[in-house]
CSV table of C-alpha atoms in Angstrom, one decimal:
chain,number,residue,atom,x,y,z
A,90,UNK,CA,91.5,126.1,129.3
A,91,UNK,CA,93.3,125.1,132.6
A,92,UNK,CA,94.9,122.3,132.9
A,93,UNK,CA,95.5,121.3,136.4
A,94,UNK,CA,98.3,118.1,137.4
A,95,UNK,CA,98.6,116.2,140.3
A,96,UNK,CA,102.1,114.0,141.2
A,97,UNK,CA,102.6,111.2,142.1
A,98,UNK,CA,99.5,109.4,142.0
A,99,UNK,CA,99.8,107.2,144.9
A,100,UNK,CA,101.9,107.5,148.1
A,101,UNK,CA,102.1,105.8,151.0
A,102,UNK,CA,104.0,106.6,154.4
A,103,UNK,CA,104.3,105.9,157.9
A,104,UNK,CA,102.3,107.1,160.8
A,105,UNK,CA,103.6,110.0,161.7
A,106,UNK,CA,105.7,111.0,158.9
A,107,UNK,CA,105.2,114.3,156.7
A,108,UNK,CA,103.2,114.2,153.3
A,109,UNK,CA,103.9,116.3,150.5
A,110,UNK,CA,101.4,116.1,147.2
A,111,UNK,CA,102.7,118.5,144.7
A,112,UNK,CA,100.4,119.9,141.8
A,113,UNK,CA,101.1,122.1,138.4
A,114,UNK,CA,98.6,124.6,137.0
A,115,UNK,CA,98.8,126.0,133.4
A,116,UNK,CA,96.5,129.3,132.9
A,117,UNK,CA,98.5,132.0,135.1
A,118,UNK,CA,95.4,133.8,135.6
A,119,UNK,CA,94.1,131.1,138.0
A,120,UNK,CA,93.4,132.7,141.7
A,121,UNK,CA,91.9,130.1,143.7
A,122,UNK,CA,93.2,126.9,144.8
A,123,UNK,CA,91.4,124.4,147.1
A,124,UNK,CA,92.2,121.0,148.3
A,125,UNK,CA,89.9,118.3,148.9
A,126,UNK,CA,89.7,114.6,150.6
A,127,UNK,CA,87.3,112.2,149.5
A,128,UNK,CA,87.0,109.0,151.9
A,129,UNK,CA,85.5,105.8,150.5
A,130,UNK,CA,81.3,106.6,149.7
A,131,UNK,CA,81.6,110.5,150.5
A,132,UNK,CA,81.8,113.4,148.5
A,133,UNK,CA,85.2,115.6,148.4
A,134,UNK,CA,85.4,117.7,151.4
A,135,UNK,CA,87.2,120.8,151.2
A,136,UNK,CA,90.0,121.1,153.7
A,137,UNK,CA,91.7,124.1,152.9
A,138,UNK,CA,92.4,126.6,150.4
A,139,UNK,CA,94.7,129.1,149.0
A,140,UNK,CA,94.3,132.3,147.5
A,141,UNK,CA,97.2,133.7,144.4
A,142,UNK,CA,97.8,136.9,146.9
A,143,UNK,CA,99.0,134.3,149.7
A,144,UNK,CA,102.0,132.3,149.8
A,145,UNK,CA,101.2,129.5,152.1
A,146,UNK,CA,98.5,128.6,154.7
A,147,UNK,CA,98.1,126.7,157.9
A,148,UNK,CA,95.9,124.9,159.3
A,149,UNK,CA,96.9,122.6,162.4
A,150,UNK,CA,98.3,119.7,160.7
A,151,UNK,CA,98.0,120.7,157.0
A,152,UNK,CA,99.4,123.6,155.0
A,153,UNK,CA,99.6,124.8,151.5
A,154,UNK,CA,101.9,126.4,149.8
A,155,UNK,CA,101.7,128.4,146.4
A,156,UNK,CA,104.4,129.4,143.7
A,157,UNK,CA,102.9,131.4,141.2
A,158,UNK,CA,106.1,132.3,139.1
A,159,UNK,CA,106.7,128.1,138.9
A,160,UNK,CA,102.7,127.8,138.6
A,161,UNK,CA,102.7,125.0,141.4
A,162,UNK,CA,101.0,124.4,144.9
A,163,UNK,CA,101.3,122.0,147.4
A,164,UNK,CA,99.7,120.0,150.3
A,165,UNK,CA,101.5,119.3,153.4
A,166,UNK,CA,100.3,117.1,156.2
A,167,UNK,CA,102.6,116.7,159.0
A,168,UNK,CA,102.0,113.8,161.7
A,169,UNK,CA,100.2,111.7,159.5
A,170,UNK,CA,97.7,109.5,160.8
A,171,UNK,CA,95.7,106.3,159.3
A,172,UNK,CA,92.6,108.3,159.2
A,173,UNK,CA,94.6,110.6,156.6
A,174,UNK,CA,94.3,108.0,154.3
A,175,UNK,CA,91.9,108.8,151.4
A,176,UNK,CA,91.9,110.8,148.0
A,177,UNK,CA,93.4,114.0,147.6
A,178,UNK,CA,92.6,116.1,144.9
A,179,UNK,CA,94.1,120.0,144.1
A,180,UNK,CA,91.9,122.2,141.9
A,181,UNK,CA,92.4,125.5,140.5
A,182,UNK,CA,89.8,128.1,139.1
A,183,UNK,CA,89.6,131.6,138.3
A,184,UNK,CA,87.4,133.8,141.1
A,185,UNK,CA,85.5,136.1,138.7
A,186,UNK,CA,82.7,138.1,141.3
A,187,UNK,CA,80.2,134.8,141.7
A,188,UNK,CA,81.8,132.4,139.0
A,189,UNK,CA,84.3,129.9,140.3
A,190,UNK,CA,84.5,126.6,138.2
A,191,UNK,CA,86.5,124.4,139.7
A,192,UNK,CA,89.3,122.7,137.5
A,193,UNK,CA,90.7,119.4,139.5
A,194,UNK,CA,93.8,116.8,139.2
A,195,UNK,CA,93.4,113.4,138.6
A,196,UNK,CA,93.8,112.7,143.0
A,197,UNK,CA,96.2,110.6,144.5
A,198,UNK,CA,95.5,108.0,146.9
A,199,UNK,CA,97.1,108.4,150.2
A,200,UNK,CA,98.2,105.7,152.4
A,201,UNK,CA,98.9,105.8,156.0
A,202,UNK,CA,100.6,102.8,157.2
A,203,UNK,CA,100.2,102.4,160.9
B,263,UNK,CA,78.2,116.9,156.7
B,264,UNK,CA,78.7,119.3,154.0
B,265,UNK,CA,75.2,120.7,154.1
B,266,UNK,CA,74.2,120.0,150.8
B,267,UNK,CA,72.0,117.1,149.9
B,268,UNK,CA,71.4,114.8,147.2
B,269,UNK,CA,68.9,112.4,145.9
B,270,UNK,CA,69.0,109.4,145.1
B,271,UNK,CA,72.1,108.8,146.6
B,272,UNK,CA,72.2,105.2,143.8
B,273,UNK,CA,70.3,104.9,140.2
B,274,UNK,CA,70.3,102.1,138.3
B,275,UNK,CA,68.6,102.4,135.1
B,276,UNK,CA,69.0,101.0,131.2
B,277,UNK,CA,70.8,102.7,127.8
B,278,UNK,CA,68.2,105.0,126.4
B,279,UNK,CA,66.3,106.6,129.8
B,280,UNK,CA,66.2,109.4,131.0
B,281,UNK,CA,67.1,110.2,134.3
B,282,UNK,CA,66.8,113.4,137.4
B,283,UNK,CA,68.9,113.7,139.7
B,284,UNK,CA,68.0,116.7,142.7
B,285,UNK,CA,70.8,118.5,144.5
B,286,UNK,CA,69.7,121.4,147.6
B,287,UNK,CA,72.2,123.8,148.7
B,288,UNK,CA,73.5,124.9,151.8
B,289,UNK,CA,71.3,126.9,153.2
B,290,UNK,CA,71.9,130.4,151.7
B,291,UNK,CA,74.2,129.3,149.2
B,292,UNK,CA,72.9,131.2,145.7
B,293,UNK,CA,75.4,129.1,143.6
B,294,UNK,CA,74.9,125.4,142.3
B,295,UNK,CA,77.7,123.6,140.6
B,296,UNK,CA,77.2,120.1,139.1
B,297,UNK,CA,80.7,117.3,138.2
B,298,UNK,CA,80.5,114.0,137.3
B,299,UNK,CA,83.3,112.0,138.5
B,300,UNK,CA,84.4,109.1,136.8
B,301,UNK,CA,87.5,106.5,136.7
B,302,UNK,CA,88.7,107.6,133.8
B,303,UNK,CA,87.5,111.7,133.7
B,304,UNK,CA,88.0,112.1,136.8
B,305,UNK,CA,86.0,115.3,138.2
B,306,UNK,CA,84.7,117.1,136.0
B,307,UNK,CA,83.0,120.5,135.7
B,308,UNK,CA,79.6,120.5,134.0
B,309,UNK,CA,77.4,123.3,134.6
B,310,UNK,CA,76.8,125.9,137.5
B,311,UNK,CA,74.0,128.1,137.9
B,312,UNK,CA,73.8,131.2,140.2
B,313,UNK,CA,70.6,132.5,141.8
B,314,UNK,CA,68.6,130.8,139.3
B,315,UNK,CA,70.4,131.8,136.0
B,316,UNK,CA,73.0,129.6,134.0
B,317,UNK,CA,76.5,131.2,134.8
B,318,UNK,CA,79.3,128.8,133.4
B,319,UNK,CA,79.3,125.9,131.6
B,320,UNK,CA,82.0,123.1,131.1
B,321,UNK,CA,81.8,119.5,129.3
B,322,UNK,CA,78.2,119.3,129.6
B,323,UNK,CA,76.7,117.1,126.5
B,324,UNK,CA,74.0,118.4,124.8
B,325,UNK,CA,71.8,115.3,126.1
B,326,UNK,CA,72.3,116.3,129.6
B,327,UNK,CA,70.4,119.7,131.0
B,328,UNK,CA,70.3,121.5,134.5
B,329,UNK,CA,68.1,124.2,135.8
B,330,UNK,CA,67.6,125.6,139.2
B,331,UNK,CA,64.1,127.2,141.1
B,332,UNK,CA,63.1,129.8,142.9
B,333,UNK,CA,63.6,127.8,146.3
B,334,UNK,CA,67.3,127.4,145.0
B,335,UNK,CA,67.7,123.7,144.3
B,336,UNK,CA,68.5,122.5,141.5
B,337,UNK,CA,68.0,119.1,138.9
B,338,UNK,CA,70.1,117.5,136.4
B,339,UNK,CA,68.8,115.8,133.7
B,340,UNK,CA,70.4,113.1,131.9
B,341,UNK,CA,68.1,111.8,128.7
B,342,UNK,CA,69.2,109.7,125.7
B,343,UNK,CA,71.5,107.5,128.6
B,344,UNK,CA,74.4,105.9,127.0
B,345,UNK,CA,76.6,102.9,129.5
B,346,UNK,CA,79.7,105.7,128.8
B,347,UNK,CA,77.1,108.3,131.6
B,348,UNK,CA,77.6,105.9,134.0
B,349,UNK,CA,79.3,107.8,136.8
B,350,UNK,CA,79.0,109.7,140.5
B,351,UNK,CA,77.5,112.9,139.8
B,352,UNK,CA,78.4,115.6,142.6
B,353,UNK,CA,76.4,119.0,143.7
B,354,UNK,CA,78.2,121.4,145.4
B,355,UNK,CA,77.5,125.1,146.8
B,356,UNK,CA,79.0,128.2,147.7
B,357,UNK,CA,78.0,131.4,148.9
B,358,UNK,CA,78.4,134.9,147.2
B,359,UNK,CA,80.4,136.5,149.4
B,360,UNK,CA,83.5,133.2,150.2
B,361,UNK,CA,83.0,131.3,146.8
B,362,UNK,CA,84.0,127.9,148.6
B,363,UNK,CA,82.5,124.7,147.1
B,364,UNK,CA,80.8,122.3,149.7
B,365,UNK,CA,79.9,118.9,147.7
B,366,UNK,CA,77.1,117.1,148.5
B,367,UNK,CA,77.3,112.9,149.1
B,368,UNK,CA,76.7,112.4,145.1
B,369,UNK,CA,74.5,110.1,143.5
B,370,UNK,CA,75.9,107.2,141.3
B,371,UNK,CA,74.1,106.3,138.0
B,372,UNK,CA,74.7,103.1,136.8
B,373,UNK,CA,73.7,102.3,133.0
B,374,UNK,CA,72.9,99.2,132.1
């Protein structure tokens, strides 16, 4: 089955600075890949997404980026700021019509130091 | 607020119970998808059911059974309880036509 890794598993930076979080896939058929933060209490809340027939994707601050000949994606958030702090986790599934099981990394806990 | 909501948001309850936990979609959302997230799993995949029918199943243990109704929502059923099932157990929805997942706040079982 998939196998979906997240690195590193902590990382901390300055207001203001740029935030890369890296993740690795395994099963080339994989289409989908989401992003989600989960804040302290909540459930993960989807913040953006990629499809395999996209390179990368904006979204004000945040933007993914997909390689599908290294099998790896990535979230960048530029401007950080301390309400960016929280979990981040990457998941990857295969889209087949209405199935869409989601397989996640382990997260990694972001830290915005003001 | 995702949209989807679940009940009881906290369960405490002893090894050997059984246990329901209710999940409702977003409204219009035909797909249900249950995880249970734990420290040292992490999120995991369990079952999801589409417009009433089972349509993909992950590591789901044979104690632990999910069904949805005609009105859309769903249950998960935990029996047998064991201190390992002690975890945050997420719902989350998607529509036919986008496939996103919205998760709901989760409910967290504790086993004593």
């Amino acid at each position: 089955g998939e196998n979906v890794e997240q690195h590193p598993s902590t990382l901390s930076v300055q207001e203001g600075d740029s935030a890369v979080i890296k993740c690795t896939y395994s099963d080339s058929a994989s289409n989908y890949f989401p992003w989600y933060k989960q804040e302290l209490g909540k459930g993960p809340q989807l913040i953006i997404d990629i499809r395999s027939n996209v390179g990368e994707k904006k979204d004000q601050r945040i933007a993914v980026t997909l390689n599908k000949t290294a099998k790896h994606f990535s979230l960048h958030i530029t401007e950080t700021q301390p309400e960016d702090s929280a979990v981040y986790f990457c998941a990857a599934s295969i889209r087949t019509g209405a199935n869409s099981k989601l397989t996640f990394g382990k997260g990694i806990t972001l830290s915005v130091r003001p | 607020d995702s949209g989807v909501t679940q009940t009881p948001k906290h369960l405490i309850t002893a090894t050997g119970q059984r246990v329901t936990l209710r999940c409702s979609p977003r409204s219009g959302d035909l797909s249900v998808y249950w995880y249970q997230q734990s420290l040292d799993q992490g999120l995991q995949f369990l079952i999801q059911y589409y417009n009433g029918e089972e349509r993909a199943k992950g590591n789901i243990l044979e104690r632990f059974s999910a069904q949805q109704f005609p009105d859309l929502h769903s249950e998960l059923n935990l029996s047998s309880l064991e201190l390992g099932d002690s975890a945050l157990y997420f719902c989350a929805s998607s529509d036919q036509m986008h496939n996103e997942q919205f998760f709901g706040p989760g409910t967290r079982l504790t086993v004593l």
